[in-house]
CSV table of C-alpha atoms and ligand atoms in Angstrom, one decimal:
chain,number,residue,atom,x,y,z
A,13,UNK,CA,11.5,7.8,56.7
A,14,UNK,CA,11.6,4.3,55.1
A,15,UNK,CA,10.8,1.6,57.6
A,16,UNK,CA,9.3,-1.2,55.4
A,17,UNK,CA,9.3,-2.4,51.8
A,18,UNK,CA,6.1,-0.6,51.0
A,19,UNK,CA,7.6,2.7,52.2
A,20,UNK,CA,10.3,2.4,49.4
A,21,UNK,CA,7.6,2.4,46.7
A,22,UNK,CA,5.7,5.3,48.2
A,23,UNK,CA,9.0,7.3,48.6
A,24,UNK,CA,9.9,6.8,45.0
A,25,UNK,CA,6.5,7.6,43.7
A,26,UNK,CA,6.4,10.8,45.8
A,27,UNK,CA,9.6,12.0,44.0
A,28,UNK,CA,8.2,11.1,40.6
A,29,UNK,CA,5.4,13.6,41.3
A,30,UNK,CA,8.1,16.3,41.1
A,31,UNK,CA,8.5,15.7,37.4
A,32,UNK,CA,7.2,18.9,35.6
A,33,UNK,CA,6.2,17.3,32.3
A,34,UNK,CA,2.9,15.4,32.8
A,35,UNK,CA,3.6,12.6,30.3
A,36,UNK,CA,7.1,12.0,31.8
A,37,UNK,CA,5.4,11.9,35.2
A,38,UNK,CA,2.8,9.3,33.9
A,39,UNK,CA,5.5,7.1,32.3
A,40,UNK,CA,7.8,7.2,35.3
A,41,UNK,CA,5.0,6.5,37.8
A,42,UNK,CA,3.8,3.5,35.8
A,43,UNK,CA,7.4,2.2,35.4
A,44,UNK,CA,8.1,2.4,39.1
A,45,UNK,CA,4.8,0.8,40.1
A,46,UNK,CA,5.3,-2.1,37.6
A,47,UNK,CA,9.0,-2.6,38.4
A,48,UNK,CA,8.4,-2.7,42.2
A,49,UNK,CA,5.4,-5.0,41.6
A,50,UNK,CA,7.7,-7.3,39.6
A,51,UNK,CA,10.2,-7.4,42.5
A,52,UNK,CA,7.4,-8.2,45.0
A,53,UNK,CA,5.7,-10.8,42.9
A,54,UNK,CA,8.9,-12.7,42.1
A,55,UNK,CA,10.5,-12.2,45.5
A,56,UNK,CA,13.5,-11.2,43.4
A,57,UNK,CA,16.8,-12.3,45.2
A,58,UNK,CA,19.9,-10.2,45.4
A,59,UNK,CA,21.8,-12.5,43.1
A,60,UNK,CA,19.0,-12.4,40.5
A,61,UNK,CA,19.0,-8.6,40.7
A,62,UNK,CA,22.7,-8.4,40.0
A,63,UNK,CA,22.3,-10.8,37.1
A,64,UNK,CA,19.5,-8.7,35.5
A,65,UNK,CA,21.6,-5.5,36.0
A,66,UNK,CA,24.4,-7.2,34.1
A,67,UNK,CA,22.1,-8.2,31.3
A,68,UNK,CA,20.8,-4.6,30.9
A,69,UNK,CA,24.4,-3.3,30.8
A,70,UNK,CA,25.3,-5.9,28.2
A,71,UNK,CA,22.4,-4.8,26.0
A,72,UNK,CA,24.0,-1.3,25.8
A,73,UNK,CA,27.6,-2.6,25.4
A,74,UNK,CA,26.7,-4.7,22.4
A,75,UNK,CA,24.9,-1.8,20.7
A,76,UNK,CA,26.8,0.0,17.9
A,77,UNK,CA,26.3,1.9,14.6
A,78,UNK,CA,25.4,-1.4,12.8
A,79,UNK,CA,23.7,-3.4,15.6
A,80,UNK,CA,21.1,-2.6,18.2
A,81,UNK,CA,20.8,-5.3,20.9
A,82,UNK,CA,18.2,-3.2,22.8
A,83,UNK,CA,15.8,-3.2,19.9
A,84,UNK,CA,16.5,-6.9,19.2
A,85,UNK,CA,15.5,-7.9,22.7
A,86,UNK,CA,12.5,-5.6,22.7
A,87,UNK,CA,11.4,-7.6,19.6
A,88,UNK,CA,12.3,-10.9,21.1
A,89,UNK,CA,10.0,-10.1,24.1
A,90,UNK,CA,7.1,-8.9,21.8
A,91,UNK,CA,7.3,-5.3,23.1
A,92,UNK,CA,8.0,-3.9,19.6
A,93,UNK,CA,5.1,-5.7,18.1
A,94,UNK,CA,2.8,-4.6,20.9
A,95,UNK,CA,3.8,-0.9,20.5
A,96,UNK,CA,3.2,-1.2,16.7
A,97,UNK,CA,-0.2,-2.8,17.0
A,98,UNK,CA,-1.3,-0.4,19.7
A,99,UNK,CA,-0.3,2.6,17.6
A,100,UNK,CA,-1.7,1.6,14.2
A,101,UNK,CA,-5.0,0.4,12.8
A,102,UNK,CA,-7.0,3.2,14.4
A,103,UNK,CA,-5.3,2.8,17.8
A,104,UNK,CA,-5.3,-1.0,17.7
A,105,UNK,CA,-9.0,-1.3,17.0
A,106,UNK,CA,-8.6,-2.5,13.4
A,107,UNK,CA,-6.4,-4.8,11.5
A,108,UNK,CA,-3.3,-3.0,10.2
A,109,UNK,CA,-0.6,-3.6,7.6
A,110,UNK,CA,1.9,-1.7,9.7
A,111,UNK,CA,4.8,-3.8,11.1
A,112,UNK,CA,8.3,-3.4,12.5
A,113,UNK,CA,10.9,-1.3,10.6
A,114,UNK,CA,13.6,-3.8,11.4
A,115,UNK,CA,17.4,-3.1,11.5
A,116,UNK,CA,18.2,-3.3,7.7
A,117,UNK,CA,16.5,-0.3,6.1
A,118,UNK,CA,19.0,2.0,4.2
A,119,UNK,CA,18.0,5.4,3.0
A,120,UNK,CA,18.3,6.5,-0.6
A,121,UNK,CA,17.6,3.3,-2.5
A,122,UNK,CA,17.5,3.9,-6.3
A,123,UNK,CA,14.2,5.2,-7.8
A,124,UNK,CA,12.8,2.8,-10.3
A,125,UNK,CA,10.1,2.7,-13.0
A,126,UNK,CA,7.0,0.7,-12.3
A,127,UNK,CA,7.7,-3.0,-12.9
A,128,UNK,CA,11.5,-2.7,-12.8
A,129,UNK,CA,13.8,-5.4,-11.4
A,130,UNK,CA,15.8,-4.6,-8.3
A,131,UNK,CA,18.2,-7.5,-8.8
A,132,UNK,CA,21.4,-5.6,-9.5
A,133,UNK,CA,23.9,-8.5,-9.4
A,134,UNK,CA,23.6,-12.3,-9.9
A,135,UNK,CA,21.7,-13.4,-6.8
A,136,UNK,CA,20.5,-16.8,-5.6
A,137,UNK,CA,16.7,-17.2,-5.3
A,138,UNK,CA,13.8,-17.7,-7.7
A,139,UNK,CA,12.4,-14.7,-9.5
A,140,UNK,CA,9.3,-13.2,-7.8
A,141,UNK,CA,7.0,-10.6,-9.3
A,142,UNK,CA,5.4,-8.3,-6.7
A,143,UNK,CA,2.4,-6.1,-7.2
A,144,UNK,CA,1.2,-3.9,-4.4
A,145,UNK,CA,-1.7,-1.5,-3.9
A,146,UNK,CA,-1.8,1.3,-1.4
A,147,UNK,CA,-5.2,2.5,-0.2
A,148,UNK,CA,-6.6,4.8,2.6
A,149,UNK,CA,-8.9,3.6,5.4
A,150,UNK,CA,-11.9,4.0,3.1
A,151,UNK,CA,-10.3,1.8,0.5
A,152,UNK,CA,-9.6,4.7,-1.9
A,153,UNK,CA,-6.3,4.3,-3.9
A,154,UNK,CA,-3.5,6.5,-2.8
A,155,UNK,CA,-1.6,7.8,-5.8
A,156,UNK,CA,1.9,9.3,-5.7
A,157,UNK,CA,3.0,7.4,-2.5
A,158,UNK,CA,6.7,6.4,-2.3
A,159,UNK,CA,7.3,2.8,-1.6
A,160,UNK,CA,10.8,1.8,-0.6
A,161,UNK,CA,11.3,-2.0,-0.7
A,162,UNK,CA,14.1,-4.3,0.4
A,163,UNK,CA,14.5,-8.1,0.9
A,164,UNK,CA,17.2,-10.8,1.4
A,165,UNK,CA,18.6,-13.0,-1.2
A,166,UNK,CA,17.6,-16.7,-1.4
A,167,UNK,CA,20.4,-17.2,1.1
A,168,UNK,CA,18.8,-15.0,3.7
A,169,UNK,CA,21.3,-12.1,3.5
A,170,UNK,CA,20.6,-8.4,2.9
A,171,UNK,CA,23.1,-6.7,0.5
A,172,UNK,CA,24.6,-4.6,3.3
A,173,UNK,CA,25.6,-7.9,5.0
A,174,UNK,CA,26.9,-9.6,1.9
A,175,UNK,CA,30.0,-8.3,0.0
A,176,UNK,CA,29.1,-10.5,-3.0
A,177,UNK,CA,25.9,-8.5,-3.7
A,178,UNK,CA,26.0,-5.2,-5.6
A,179,UNK,CA,25.4,-1.9,-3.8
A,180,UNK,CA,21.7,-1.5,-3.2
A,181,UNK,CA,20.9,-5.0,-4.6
A,182,UNK,CA,17.3,-6.0,-3.8
A,183,UNK,CA,16.5,-2.5,-2.8
A,184,UNK,CA,14.5,0.1,-4.7
A,185,UNK,CA,12.0,2.9,-4.5
A,186,UNK,CA,8.7,3.0,-6.5
A,187,UNK,CA,5.8,5.5,-6.8
A,188,UNK,CA,2.2,4.4,-6.8
A,189,UNK,CA,0.1,5.1,-9.9
A,190,UNK,CA,-3.3,6.7,-10.1
A,191,UNK,CA,-4.8,3.3,-9.0
A,192,UNK,CA,-2.5,3.2,-5.9
A,193,UNK,CA,-0.5,0.4,-7.5
A,194,UNK,CA,3.2,-0.4,-7.9
A,195,UNK,CA,5.1,-3.5,-9.1
A,196,UNK,CA,8.6,-4.8,-9.2
A,197,UNK,CA,10.7,-7.9,-9.7
A,198,UNK,CA,13.1,-9.3,-7.1
A,199,UNK,CA,14.2,-12.7,-5.9
A,200,UNK,CA,12.1,-14.8,-3.4
A,201,UNK,CA,13.6,-14.0,0.0
A,202,UNK,CA,14.6,-16.7,2.5
A,203,UNK,CA,14.1,-16.5,6.3
A,204,UNK,CA,17.1,-15.6,8.3
A,205,UNK,CA,18.5,-16.0,11.9
A,206,UNK,CA,18.7,-13.1,14.3
A,207,UNK,CA,22.1,-12.7,16.0
A,208,UNK,CA,22.5,-14.8,19.2
A,209,UNK,CA,25.9,-13.8,20.4
A,210,UNK,CA,24.5,-11.7,23.3
A,211,UNK,CA,21.6,-11.5,25.8
A,212,UNK,CA,19.0,-12.2,23.0
A,213,UNK,CA,20.8,-15.5,22.3
A,214,UNK,CA,20.7,-16.4,26.0
A,215,UNK,CA,17.0,-15.5,26.2
A,216,UNK,CA,16.1,-17.8,23.3
A,217,UNK,CA,18.3,-20.7,24.5
A,218,UNK,CA,16.7,-20.4,28.0
A,219,UNK,CA,13.3,-21.0,26.4
A,220,UNK,CA,14.4,-23.5,23.7
A,221,UNK,CA,13.4,-21.1,20.9
A,222,UNK,CA,14.9,-20.9,17.4
A,223,UNK,CA,16.2,-17.6,16.2
A,224,UNK,CA,14.6,-17.5,12.7
A,225,UNK,CA,12.5,-14.8,11.1
A,226,UNK,CA,10.2,-16.1,8.5
A,227,UNK,CA,11.0,-15.0,4.9
A,228,UNK,CA,9.6,-11.5,4.1
A,229,UNK,CA,9.8,-8.5,1.9
A,230,UNK,CA,10.0,-5.0,3.6
A,231,UNK,CA,7.9,-2.0,2.5
A,232,UNK,CA,8.2,1.6,3.7
A,233,UNK,CA,5.3,3.7,2.4
A,234,UNK,CA,5.3,7.4,2.7
A,235,UNK,CA,3.3,10.4,1.3
A,236,UNK,CA,2.7,13.8,2.9
A,237,UNK,CA,-0.5,13.8,4.9
A,238,UNK,CA,-0.2,10.1,5.8
A,239,UNK,CA,1.5,8.3,8.6
A,240,UNK,CA,4.7,6.7,7.2
A,241,UNK,CA,4.0,2.9,7.3
A,242,UNK,CA,6.7,0.3,7.8
A,243,UNK,CA,5.4,-3.1,6.6
A,244,UNK,CA,6.7,-6.6,6.0
A,245,UNK,CA,4.8,-9.3,4.0
A,246,UNK,CA,5.7,-12.8,5.1
A,247,UNK,CA,5.9,-15.9,2.9
A,248,UNK,CA,2.8,-18.0,3.3
A,249,UNK,CA,4.9,-21.2,2.8
A,250,UNK,CA,7.5,-20.5,5.5
A,251,UNK,CA,7.7,-23.1,8.3
A,252,UNK,CA,8.3,-20.5,11.0
A,253,UNK,CA,5.3,-18.3,10.5
A,254,UNK,CA,3.9,-19.2,14.0
A,255,UNK,CA,7.2,-18.9,15.8
A,256,UNK,CA,8.8,-15.7,14.4
A,257,UNK,CA,11.7,-14.9,16.8
A,258,UNK,CA,10.5,-11.2,16.7
A,259,UNK,CA,6.7,-11.8,16.9
A,260,UNK,CA,6.3,-9.7,13.8
A,261,UNK,CA,4.0,-12.0,11.8
A,262,UNK,CA,0.3,-10.9,12.0
A,263,UNK,CA,-2.6,-12.4,10.0
A,264,UNK,CA,-2.9,-9.2,7.9
A,265,UNK,CA,0.7,-9.7,6.7
A,266,UNK,CA,0.9,-13.3,5.6
A,267,UNK,CA,1.1,-12.7,1.9
A,268,UNK,CA,0.1,-15.3,-0.7
A,269,UNK,CA,3.4,-16.1,-2.4
A,270,UNK,CA,2.2,-18.2,-5.3
A,271,UNK,CA,4.6,-20.6,-7.1
A,272,UNK,CA,4.4,-21.0,-10.9
A,273,UNK,CA,6.4,-22.7,-13.6
A,274,UNK,CA,7.0,-21.5,-17.1
A,275,UNK,CA,6.2,-25.0,-18.4
A,276,UNK,CA,2.5,-24.3,-17.7
A,277,UNK,CA,2.4,-20.5,-17.3
A,278,UNK,CA,4.7,-17.8,-18.8
A,279,UNK,CA,6.3,-15.4,-16.3
A,280,UNK,CA,5.7,-11.6,-16.8
A,281,UNK,CA,9.3,-11.4,-18.1
A,282,UNK,CA,9.6,-13.8,-21.1
A,283,UNK,CA,13.3,-14.3,-20.2
A,284,UNK,CA,12.4,-16.3,-17.1
A,285,UNK,CA,12.4,-20.1,-17.4
A,286,UNK,CA,11.4,-22.6,-14.7
A,287,UNK,CA,10.1,-21.8,-11.3
A,288,UNK,CA,8.9,-18.3,-10.6
A,289,UNK,CA,6.6,-16.7,-7.9
A,290,UNK,CA,4.1,-13.9,-7.7
A,291,UNK,CA,2.8,-11.9,-4.7
A,292,UNK,CA,0.0,-9.4,-4.5
A,293,UNK,CA,-0.6,-7.4,-1.4
A,294,UNK,CA,-2.8,-4.4,-0.3
A,295,UNK,CA,-1.6,-1.9,2.2
A,296,UNK,CA,-3.9,0.4,4.2
A,297,UNK,CA,-2.3,3.7,5.3
A,298,UNK,CA,-3.7,6.2,7.8
A,299,UNK,CA,-3.6,10.0,8.1
A,300,UNK,CA,-0.6,11.2,10.1
A,301,UNK,CA,3.0,12.2,10.2
A,302,UNK,CA,4.9,11.4,7.0
A,303,UNK,CA,8.4,11.9,8.3
A,304,UNK,CA,10.9,9.1,7.8
A,305,UNK,CA,12.8,7.4,10.6
A,306,UNK,CA,16.6,7.6,11.1
A,307,UNK,CA,18.1,4.8,9.0
A,308,UNK,CA,19.4,2.1,11.4
A,309,UNK,CA,22.4,1.4,9.1
A,310,UNK,CA,24.2,3.5,6.6
A,311,UNK,CA,26.4,1.3,4.4
A,312,UNK,CA,27.6,-2.1,3.3
A,313,UNK,CA,29.8,-4.4,5.3
A,314,UNK,CA,33.2,-5.2,3.9
A,315,UNK,CA,35.2,-8.4,4.3
A,316,UNK,CA,33.9,-11.9,4.8
A,317,UNK,CA,30.3,-13.1,4.4
A,318,UNK,CA,29.0,-13.3,8.0
A,319,UNK,CA,28.7,-16.7,9.6
A,320,UNK,CA,25.1,-17.2,10.6
A,321,UNK,CA,24.3,-19.1,13.8
A,322,UNK,CA,21.2,-21.2,14.0
A,323,UNK,CA,19.3,-22.3,17.1
A,324,UNK,CA,17.0,-25.3,17.0
A,325,UNK,CA,13.5,-25.0,18.5
A,326,UNK,CA,13.2,-27.7,21.2
A,327,UNK,CA,10.2,-29.9,21.1
B,411,FE2,FE1,14.0,-8.3,7.4
């Protein structure tokens, strides 16, 4: 019989012991211990408890086919980044080029020849020429790996969000050559704000945080025998590298985006005039499961260009 606060925790943990699956038992027991410790440590009031229950319910209510508020708040609290870093780089003991998948990957982007442009309709943003290299943990090139890439326009919008962009604009799939290399042309992406119309917005406002992700290009690298790697390479010149709203930026993923000008240096494509950029990055993949995740989105939005809402970071 429960006669004190401590008895509640003991009673719940005793019931957890009934779970047949050992891993489920372990996860549930830790969750109960930490949740109860949180209530004790904070002396959580009844009103605060009601408020938190409302926030959790709202996370689910705002989640749909094209938006996942639960994943967004996990990122905004650093949980996604922690899970990623703990499960890659030899169990978190080495630097890794793995990163968050993000909500904007679409399956089936067009397969392209090495060096091809993935700019499929007139798109704001300077040209950028990207060269990547995929190696294993011993530094040996991985040939024949599929590399699916995607990025925003110079206005910070993915094609699926922006009806003005062609289907699959700034998306493409490449295959590494015998040296593990691949290359392509796109436009230099811009940073973009994460949605703040729900609990994530309330969280950021409460802390005086901005809602920007630094500019980045996404990479999804897969080959049978290797763990599928989601990666993002962030622009070294972005002002928000240290304050990514999703805590995704790691030292291993700050890419050197180098600015050039055709006045002094011709671009790889002679048709380019003026400012252009280049980026080279090396990705290290590990042995493991090569399956692909379920795509978080399936198609393009129709109608108006979405209105982006920006939060300022308070000093
Ligand atoms: Fe992104």
